[in-house]
Coordinates of C-alpha atoms (C1' of nucleotides) in Angstrom, one line a residue:
Chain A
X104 CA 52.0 51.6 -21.3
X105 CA 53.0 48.5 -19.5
X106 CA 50.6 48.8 -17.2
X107 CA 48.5 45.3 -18.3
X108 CA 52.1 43.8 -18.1
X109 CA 52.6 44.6 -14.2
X110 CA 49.2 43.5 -13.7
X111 CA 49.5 40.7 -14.9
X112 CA 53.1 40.0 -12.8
X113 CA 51.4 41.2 -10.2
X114 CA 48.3 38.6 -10.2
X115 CA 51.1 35.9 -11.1
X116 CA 52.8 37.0 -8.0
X117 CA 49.8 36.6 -6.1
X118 CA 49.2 33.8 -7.7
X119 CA 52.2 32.0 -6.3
X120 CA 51.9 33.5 -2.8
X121 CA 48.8 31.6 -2.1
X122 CA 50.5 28.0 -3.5
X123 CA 53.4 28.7 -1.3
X124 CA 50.9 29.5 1.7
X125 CA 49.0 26.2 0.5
X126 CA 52.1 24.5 0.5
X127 CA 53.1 25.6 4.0
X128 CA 50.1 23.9 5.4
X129 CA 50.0 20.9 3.5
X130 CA 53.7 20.4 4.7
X131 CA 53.4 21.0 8.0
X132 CA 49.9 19.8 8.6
X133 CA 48.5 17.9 5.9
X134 CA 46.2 18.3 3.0
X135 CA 43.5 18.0 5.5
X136 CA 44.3 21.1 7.6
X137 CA 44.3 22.7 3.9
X138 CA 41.2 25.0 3.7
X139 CA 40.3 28.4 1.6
X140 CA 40.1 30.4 5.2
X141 CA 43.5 29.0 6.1
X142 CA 45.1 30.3 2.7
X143 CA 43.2 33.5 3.1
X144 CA 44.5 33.7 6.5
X145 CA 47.9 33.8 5.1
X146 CA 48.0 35.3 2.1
X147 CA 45.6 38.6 4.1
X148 CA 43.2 38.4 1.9
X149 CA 39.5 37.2 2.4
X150 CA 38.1 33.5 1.5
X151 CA 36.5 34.9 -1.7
X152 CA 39.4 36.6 -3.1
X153 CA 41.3 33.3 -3.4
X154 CA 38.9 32.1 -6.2
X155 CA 40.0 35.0 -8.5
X156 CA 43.2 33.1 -8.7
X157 CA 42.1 29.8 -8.3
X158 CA 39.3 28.2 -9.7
X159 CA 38.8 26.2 -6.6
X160 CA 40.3 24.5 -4.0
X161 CA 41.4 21.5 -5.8
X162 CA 43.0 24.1 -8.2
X163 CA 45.1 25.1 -6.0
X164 CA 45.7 21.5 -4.1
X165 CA 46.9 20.6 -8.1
X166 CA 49.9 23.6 -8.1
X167 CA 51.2 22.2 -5.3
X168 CA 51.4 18.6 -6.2
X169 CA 52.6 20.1 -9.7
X170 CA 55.5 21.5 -7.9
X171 CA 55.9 18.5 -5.7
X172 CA 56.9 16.8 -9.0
X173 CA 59.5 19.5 -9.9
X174 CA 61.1 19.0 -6.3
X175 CA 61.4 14.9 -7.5
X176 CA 62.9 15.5 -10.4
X177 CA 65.0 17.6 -8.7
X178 CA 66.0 15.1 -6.5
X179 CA 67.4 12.8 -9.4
X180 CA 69.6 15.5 -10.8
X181 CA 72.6 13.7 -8.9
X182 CA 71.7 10.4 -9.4
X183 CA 71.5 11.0 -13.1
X184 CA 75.1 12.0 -13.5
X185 CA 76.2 8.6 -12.4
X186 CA 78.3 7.1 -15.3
X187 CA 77.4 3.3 -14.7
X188 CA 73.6 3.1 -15.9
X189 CA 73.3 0.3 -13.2
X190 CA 74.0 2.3 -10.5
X191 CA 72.9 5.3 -12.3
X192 CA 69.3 3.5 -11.9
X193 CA 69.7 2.3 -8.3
X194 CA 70.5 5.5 -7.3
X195 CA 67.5 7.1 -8.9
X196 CA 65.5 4.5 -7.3
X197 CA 67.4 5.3 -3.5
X198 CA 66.8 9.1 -4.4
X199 CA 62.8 8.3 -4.9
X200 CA 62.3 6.7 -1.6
X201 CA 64.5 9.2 0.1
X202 CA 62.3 11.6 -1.5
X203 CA 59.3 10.4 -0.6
X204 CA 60.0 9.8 3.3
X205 CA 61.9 13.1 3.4
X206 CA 58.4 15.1 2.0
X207 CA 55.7 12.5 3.4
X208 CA 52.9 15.3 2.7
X209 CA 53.7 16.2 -1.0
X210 CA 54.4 12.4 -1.6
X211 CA 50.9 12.0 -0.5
X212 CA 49.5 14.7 -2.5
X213 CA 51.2 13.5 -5.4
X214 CA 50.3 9.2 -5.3
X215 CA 48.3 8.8 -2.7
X216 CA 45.7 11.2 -1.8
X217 CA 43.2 11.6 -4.4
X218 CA 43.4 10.3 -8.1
X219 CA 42.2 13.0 -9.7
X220 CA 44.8 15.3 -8.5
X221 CA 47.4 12.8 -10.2
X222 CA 45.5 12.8 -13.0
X223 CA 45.4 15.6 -13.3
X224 CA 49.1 16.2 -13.2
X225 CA 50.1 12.8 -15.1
X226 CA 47.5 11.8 -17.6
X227 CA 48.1 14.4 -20.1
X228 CA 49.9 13.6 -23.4
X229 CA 52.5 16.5 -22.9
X230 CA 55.6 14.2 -22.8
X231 CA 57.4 17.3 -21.2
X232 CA 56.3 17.6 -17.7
X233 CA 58.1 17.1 -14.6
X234 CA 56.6 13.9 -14.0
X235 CA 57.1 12.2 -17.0
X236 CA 60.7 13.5 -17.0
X237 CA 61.0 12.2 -13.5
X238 CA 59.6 8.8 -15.0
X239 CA 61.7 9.0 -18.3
X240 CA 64.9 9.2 -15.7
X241 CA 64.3 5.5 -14.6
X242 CA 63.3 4.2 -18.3
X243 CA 67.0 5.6 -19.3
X244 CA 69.3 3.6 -17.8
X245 CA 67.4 0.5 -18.3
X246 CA 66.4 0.9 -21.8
X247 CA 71.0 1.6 -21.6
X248 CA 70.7 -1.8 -19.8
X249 CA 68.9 -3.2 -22.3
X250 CA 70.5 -2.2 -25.6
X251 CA 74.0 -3.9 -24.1
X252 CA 72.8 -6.5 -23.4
X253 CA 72.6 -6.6 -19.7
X254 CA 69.5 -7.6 -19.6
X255 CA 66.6 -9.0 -21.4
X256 CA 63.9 -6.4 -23.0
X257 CA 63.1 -7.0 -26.4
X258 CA 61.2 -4.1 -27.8
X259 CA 59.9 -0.6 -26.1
X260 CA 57.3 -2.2 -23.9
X261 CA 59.3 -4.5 -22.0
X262 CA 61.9 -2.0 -21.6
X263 CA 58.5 0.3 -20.3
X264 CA 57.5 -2.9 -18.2
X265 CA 61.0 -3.4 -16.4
X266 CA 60.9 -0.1 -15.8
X267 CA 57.0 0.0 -14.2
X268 CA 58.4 -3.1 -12.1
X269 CA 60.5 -0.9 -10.5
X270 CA 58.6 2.0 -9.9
X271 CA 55.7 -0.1 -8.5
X272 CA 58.4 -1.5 -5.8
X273 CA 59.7 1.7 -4.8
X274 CA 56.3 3.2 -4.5
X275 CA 55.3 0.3 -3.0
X276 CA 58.1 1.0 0.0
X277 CA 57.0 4.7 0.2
X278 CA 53.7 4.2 0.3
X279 CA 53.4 1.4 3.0
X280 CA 56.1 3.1 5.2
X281 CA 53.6 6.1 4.7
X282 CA 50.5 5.2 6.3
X283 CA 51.9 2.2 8.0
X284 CA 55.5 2.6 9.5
X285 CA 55.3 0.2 12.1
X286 CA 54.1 -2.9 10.9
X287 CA 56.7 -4.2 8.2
X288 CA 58.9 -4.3 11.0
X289 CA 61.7 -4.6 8.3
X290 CA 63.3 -1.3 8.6
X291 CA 63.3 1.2 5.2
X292 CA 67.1 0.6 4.7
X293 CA 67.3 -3.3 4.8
X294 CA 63.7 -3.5 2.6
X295 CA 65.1 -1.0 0.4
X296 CA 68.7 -2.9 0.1
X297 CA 66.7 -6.1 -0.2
X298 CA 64.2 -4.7 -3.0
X299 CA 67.3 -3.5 -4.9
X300 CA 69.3 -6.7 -4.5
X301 CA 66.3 -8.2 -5.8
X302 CA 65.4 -6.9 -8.3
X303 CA 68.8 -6.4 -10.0
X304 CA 69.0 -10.2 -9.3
X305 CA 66.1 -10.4 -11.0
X306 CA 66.9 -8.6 -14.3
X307 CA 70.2 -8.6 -15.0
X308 CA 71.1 -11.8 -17.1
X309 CA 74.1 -13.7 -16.1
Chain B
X79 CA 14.9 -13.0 32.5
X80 CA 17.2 -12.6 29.1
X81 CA 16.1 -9.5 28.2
X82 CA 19.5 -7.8 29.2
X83 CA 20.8 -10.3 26.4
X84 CA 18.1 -9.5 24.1
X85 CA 19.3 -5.6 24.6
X86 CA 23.1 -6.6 23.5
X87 CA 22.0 -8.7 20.7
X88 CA 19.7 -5.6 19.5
X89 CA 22.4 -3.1 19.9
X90 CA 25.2 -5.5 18.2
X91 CA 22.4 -6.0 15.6
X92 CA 22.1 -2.2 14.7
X93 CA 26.0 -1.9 14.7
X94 CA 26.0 -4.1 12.1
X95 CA 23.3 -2.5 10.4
X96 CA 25.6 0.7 10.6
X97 CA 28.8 -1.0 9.7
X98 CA 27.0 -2.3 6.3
X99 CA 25.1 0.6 5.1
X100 CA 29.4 3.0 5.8
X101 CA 30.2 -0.5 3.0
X102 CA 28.0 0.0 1.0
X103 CA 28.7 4.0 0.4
X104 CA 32.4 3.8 1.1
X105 CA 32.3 1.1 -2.3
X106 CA 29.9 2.5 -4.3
X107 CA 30.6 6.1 -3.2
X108 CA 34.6 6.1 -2.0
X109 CA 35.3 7.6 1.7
X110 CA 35.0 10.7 1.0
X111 CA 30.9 10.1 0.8
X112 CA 31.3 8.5 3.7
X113 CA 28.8 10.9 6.1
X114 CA 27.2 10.7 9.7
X115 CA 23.7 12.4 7.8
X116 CA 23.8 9.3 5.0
X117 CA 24.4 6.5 6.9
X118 CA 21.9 7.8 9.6
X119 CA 19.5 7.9 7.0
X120 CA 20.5 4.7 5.6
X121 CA 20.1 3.2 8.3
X122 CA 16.6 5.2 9.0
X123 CA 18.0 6.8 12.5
X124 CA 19.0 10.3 13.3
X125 CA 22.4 11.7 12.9
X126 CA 22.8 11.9 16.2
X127 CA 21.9 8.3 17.8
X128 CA 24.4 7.0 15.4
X129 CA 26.7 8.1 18.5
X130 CA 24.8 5.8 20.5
X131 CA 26.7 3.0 18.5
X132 CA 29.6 4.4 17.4
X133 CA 32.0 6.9 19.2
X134 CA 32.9 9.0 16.1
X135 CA 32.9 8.4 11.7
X136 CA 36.2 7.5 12.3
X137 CA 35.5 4.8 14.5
X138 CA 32.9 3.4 11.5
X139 CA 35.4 3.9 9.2
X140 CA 37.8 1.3 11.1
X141 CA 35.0 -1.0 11.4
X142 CA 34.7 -1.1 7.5
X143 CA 38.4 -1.2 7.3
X144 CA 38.5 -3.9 9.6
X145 CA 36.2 -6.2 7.6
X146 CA 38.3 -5.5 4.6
X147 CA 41.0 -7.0 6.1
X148 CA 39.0 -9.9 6.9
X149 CA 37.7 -10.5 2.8
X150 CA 41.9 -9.8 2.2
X151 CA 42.6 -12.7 4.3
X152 CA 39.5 -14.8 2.8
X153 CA 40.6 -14.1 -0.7
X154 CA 44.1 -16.0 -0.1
X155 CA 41.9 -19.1 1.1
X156 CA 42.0 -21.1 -2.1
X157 CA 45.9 -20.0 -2.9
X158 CA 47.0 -20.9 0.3
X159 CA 45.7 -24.4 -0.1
X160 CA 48.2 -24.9 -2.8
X161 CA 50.6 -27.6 -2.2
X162 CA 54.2 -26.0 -3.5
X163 CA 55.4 -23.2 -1.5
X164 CA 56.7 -21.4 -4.5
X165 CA 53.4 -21.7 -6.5
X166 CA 51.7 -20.7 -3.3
X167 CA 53.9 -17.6 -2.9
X168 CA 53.0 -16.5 -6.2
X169 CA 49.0 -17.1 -6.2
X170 CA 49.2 -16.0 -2.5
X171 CA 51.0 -12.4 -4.4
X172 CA 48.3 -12.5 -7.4
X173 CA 45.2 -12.6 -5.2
X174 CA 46.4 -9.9 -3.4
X175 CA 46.2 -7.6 -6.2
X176 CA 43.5 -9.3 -7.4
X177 CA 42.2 -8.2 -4.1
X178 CA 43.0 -4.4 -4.2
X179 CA 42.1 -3.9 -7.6
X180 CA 38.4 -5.6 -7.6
X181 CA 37.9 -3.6 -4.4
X182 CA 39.4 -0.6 -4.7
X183 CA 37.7 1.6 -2.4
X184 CA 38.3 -0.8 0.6
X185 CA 41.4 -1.1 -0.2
X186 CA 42.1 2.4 -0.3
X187 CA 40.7 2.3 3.4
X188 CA 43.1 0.1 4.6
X189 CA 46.5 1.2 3.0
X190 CA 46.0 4.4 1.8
X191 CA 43.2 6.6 2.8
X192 CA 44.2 7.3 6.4
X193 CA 47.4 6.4 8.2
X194 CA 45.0 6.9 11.5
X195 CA 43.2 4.3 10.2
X196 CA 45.2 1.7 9.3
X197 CA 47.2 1.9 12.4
X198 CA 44.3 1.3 14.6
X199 CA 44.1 -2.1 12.7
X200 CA 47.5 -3.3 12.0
X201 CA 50.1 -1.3 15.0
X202 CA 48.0 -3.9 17.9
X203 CA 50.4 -6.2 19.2
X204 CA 47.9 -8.8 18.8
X205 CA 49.3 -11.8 16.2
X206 CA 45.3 -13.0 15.4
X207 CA 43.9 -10.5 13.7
X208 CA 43.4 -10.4 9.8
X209 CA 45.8 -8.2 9.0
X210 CA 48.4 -9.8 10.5
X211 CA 47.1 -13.6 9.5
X212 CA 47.3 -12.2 5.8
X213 CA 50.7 -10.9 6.0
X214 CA 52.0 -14.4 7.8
X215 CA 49.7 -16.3 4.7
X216 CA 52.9 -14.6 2.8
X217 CA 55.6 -15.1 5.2
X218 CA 55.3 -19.0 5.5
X219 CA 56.0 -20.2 2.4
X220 CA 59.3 -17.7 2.0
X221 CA 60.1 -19.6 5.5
X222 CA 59.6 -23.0 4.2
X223 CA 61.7 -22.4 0.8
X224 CA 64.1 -20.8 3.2
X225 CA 63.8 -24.0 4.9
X226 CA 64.1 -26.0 1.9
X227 CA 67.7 -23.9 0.8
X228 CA 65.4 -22.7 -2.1
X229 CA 66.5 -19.2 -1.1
X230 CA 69.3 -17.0 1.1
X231 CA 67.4 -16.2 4.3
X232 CA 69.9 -17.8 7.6
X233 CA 67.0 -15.7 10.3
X234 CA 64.1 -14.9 10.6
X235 CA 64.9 -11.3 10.0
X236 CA 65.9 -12.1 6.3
X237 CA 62.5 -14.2 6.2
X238 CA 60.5 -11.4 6.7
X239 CA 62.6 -8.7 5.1
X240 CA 62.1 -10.9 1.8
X241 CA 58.4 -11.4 2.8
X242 CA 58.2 -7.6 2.8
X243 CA 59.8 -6.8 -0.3
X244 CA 57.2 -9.4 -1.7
X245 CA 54.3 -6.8 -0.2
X246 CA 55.9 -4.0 -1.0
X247 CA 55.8 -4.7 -4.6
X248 CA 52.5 -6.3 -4.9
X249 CA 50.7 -3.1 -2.0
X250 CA 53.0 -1.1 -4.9
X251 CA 50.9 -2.5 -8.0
X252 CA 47.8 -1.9 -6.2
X253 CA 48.6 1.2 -5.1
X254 CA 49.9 2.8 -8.2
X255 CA 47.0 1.3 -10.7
X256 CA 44.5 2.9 -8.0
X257 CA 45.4 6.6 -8.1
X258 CA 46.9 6.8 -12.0
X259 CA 45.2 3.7 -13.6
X260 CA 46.6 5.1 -17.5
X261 CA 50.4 6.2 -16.3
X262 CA 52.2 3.5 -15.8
X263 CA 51.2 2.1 -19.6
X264 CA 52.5 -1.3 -18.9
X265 CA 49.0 -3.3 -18.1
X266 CA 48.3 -5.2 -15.2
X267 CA 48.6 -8.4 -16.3
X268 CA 51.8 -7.9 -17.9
X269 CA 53.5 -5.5 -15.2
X270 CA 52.4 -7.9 -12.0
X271 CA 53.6 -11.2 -14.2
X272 CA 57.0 -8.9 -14.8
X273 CA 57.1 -8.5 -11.0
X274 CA 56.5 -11.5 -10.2
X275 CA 59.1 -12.9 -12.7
X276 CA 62.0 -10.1 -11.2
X277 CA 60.9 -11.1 -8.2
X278 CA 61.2 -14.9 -8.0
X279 CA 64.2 -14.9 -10.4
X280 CA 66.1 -12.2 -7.9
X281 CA 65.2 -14.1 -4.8
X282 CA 65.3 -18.1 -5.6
X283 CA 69.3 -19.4 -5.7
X284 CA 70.4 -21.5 -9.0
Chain C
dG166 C1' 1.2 1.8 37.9
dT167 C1' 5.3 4.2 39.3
dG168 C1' 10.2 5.1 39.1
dT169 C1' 14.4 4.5 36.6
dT170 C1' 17.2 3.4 33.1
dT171 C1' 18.0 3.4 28.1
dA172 C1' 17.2 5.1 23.3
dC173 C1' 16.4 8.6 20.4
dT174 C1' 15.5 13.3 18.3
dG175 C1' 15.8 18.4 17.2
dA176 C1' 18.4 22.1 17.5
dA177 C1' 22.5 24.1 17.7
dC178 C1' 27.8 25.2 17.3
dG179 C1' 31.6 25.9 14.7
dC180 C1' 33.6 24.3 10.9
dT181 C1' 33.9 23.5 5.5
dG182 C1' 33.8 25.1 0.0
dT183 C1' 31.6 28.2 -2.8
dT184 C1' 28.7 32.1 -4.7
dC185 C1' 27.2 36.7 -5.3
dA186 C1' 25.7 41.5 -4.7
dG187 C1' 27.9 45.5 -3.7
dA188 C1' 31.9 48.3 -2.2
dA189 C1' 36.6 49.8 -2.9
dT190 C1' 40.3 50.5 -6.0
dA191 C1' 42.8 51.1 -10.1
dT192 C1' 42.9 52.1 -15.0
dC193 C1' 41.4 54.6 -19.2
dG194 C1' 39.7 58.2 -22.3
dT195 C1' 39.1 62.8 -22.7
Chain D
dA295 C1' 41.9 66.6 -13.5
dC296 C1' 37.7 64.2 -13.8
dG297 C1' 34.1 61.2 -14.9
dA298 C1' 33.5 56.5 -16.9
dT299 C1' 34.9 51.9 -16.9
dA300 C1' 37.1 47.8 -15.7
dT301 C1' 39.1 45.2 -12.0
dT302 C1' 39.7 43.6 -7.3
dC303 C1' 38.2 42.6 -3.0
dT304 C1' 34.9 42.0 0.9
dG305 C1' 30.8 40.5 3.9
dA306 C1' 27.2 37.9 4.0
dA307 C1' 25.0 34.0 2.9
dC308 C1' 23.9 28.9 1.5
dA309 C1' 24.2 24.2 2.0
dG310 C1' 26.6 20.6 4.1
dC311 C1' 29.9 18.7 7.5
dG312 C1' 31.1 16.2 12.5
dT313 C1' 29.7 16.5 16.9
dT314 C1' 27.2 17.9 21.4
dC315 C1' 23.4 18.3 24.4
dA316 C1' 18.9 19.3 26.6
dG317 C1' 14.9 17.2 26.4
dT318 C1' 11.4 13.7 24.7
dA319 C1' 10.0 8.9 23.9
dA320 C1' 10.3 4.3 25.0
dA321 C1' 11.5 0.2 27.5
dC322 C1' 12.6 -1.9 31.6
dA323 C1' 12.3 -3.1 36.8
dC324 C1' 9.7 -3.5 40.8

DNA sequence: GTGTTTACTGAACGCTGTTCAGAATATCGT
DNA sequence: ACGATATTCTGAACAGCGTTCAGTAAACAC
């Protein structure tokens, strides 16, 4: 038989053709410039086709940010196989703002753009999706951090809460360089050296 | 004569009327409800005279914007009246999240929504308008403990690179809690009293 | 009151996401 | 191999979007 099989490779293949068109666009133009008759366009197909793969637009729009989140954690893989947990965790944090100024679009997509997309890619209990893994990679080192002694974190949450601290700051650097990259005139490397200095400053006892 | 004047005050008069009802659907409704068709009718005119006032949406859009900047700088009022620099730093920091997370929807406007946007606001040369009042309201008391020898800052380069790691993390609070309020698990309160506790501790000299 | 400038409207254009009846294609049972 | 059935795809359409423009209504100047 096999035949339900290769139609179902077949629609999974079609499936991904029109999220790498989608994510051609939203690279190279924006989210705004992504519309079903662009897709369509691409992928030779008409408008309506599109919604027997996806259920709509923002269906689609979520596949791409969901594999904007692979590409992060992606990016950590090097930083992660730093011995020293200390600069195992700056080096995370370096990777995410190199990250997000290197893929401005998909960094949009995936923290800026609109909540319910990263809702719907970060609210869900699975503890085993690209995301959380990515977020798990900066909780590591500290909670490492923590249980030597380095610095202070009593329980679970403050290790959580040292850990937020320092995703809000490089999020913070991304998304302000983002939409404004004039006006802190501080340029991304000094604000990203100072924001390190001080926040390891700020956490590790001494 | 006078009625030339009249005419101006009319037309400034209806602007505002414009400007009022793209606040009131831009908070109630986000930007993204933000249409020619409802604020014309809003504002009990037809789609197209609202050209009359206003060159294009996005020109409205920037006029909301630009008042939000205005209630951001008027929200720092009472901290900035604070005597110590350090304790104005800080309330300076907590109104401004205060700020973004009471009004989300303008603040969305003027640091995520549309880069367009919040250049037309912020890139202008110009050292008196709100935006750039605000962001001095947090520069000048990291000058005076600079001043003081409170902290490491020899120019006025390091002045403002500290000032922007300051915004940075607070615009990074904001910014986070807005588009994944259940994510980052740490709560407000505790996660901007953790940064401002990193931040104060990394930055002042002991 | 007439002429002229200004303010406004209705209709239209080319977009958008999405739906749906019907056509084309592929699979299945015999 | 062929008719029946399930699947896939298309063209046309709907309502809504920003914006433009010819033409009407109103306010002004003289």
């Amino acid at each position: 038989m096999g035949a339900v099989e290769r139609r179902a490779r077949q629609r999974e293949e079609v499936r991904s053709q029109i999220v790498d068109a989608a994510r051609d666009i939203v690279v190279n133009e924006g989210y705004h410039a992504l519309t079903m008759r662009r897709i369509a366009e691409a992928v030779e197909y008409s408008p309506a086709a599109i919604y027997q793969y996806f259920q709509n637009r923002d269906a689609i729009a979520v596949a791409v940010t969901s594999e904007g989140f692979v590409q992060l954690l992606h990016a950590f893989a090097p930083s992660r196989s730093l011995d020293n947990p200390r600069a195992r965790l700056e080096a995370i944090a370096r990777a995410y703002v190199d990250f997000g100024l290197t893929n401005p679009q998909t960094y949009r997509l995936m923290f800026m753009e609109d909540p319910e997309i990263t809702r719907a890619l970060l609210a869900q209990p699975d503890r085993n999706d690209p995301g959380t893994q990515a977020y798990l990679a900066i909780v590591e080192p500290i909670a490492l951090l923590a249980q030597q002694g380095a610095i202070d974190a009593r329980d679970d949450a403050s290790v959580r809460a040292i850990a937020d601290t320092l995703w809000v700051t490089v999020h913070g650097i991304v998304s302000l360089k983002l939409t404004c990259p004039t006006f802190p005139e501080t340029p991304v490397d000094v604000l990203i050296a100072s924001a390190m200095r001080t926040f390891f400053e700020g956490i590790l006892k001494r």
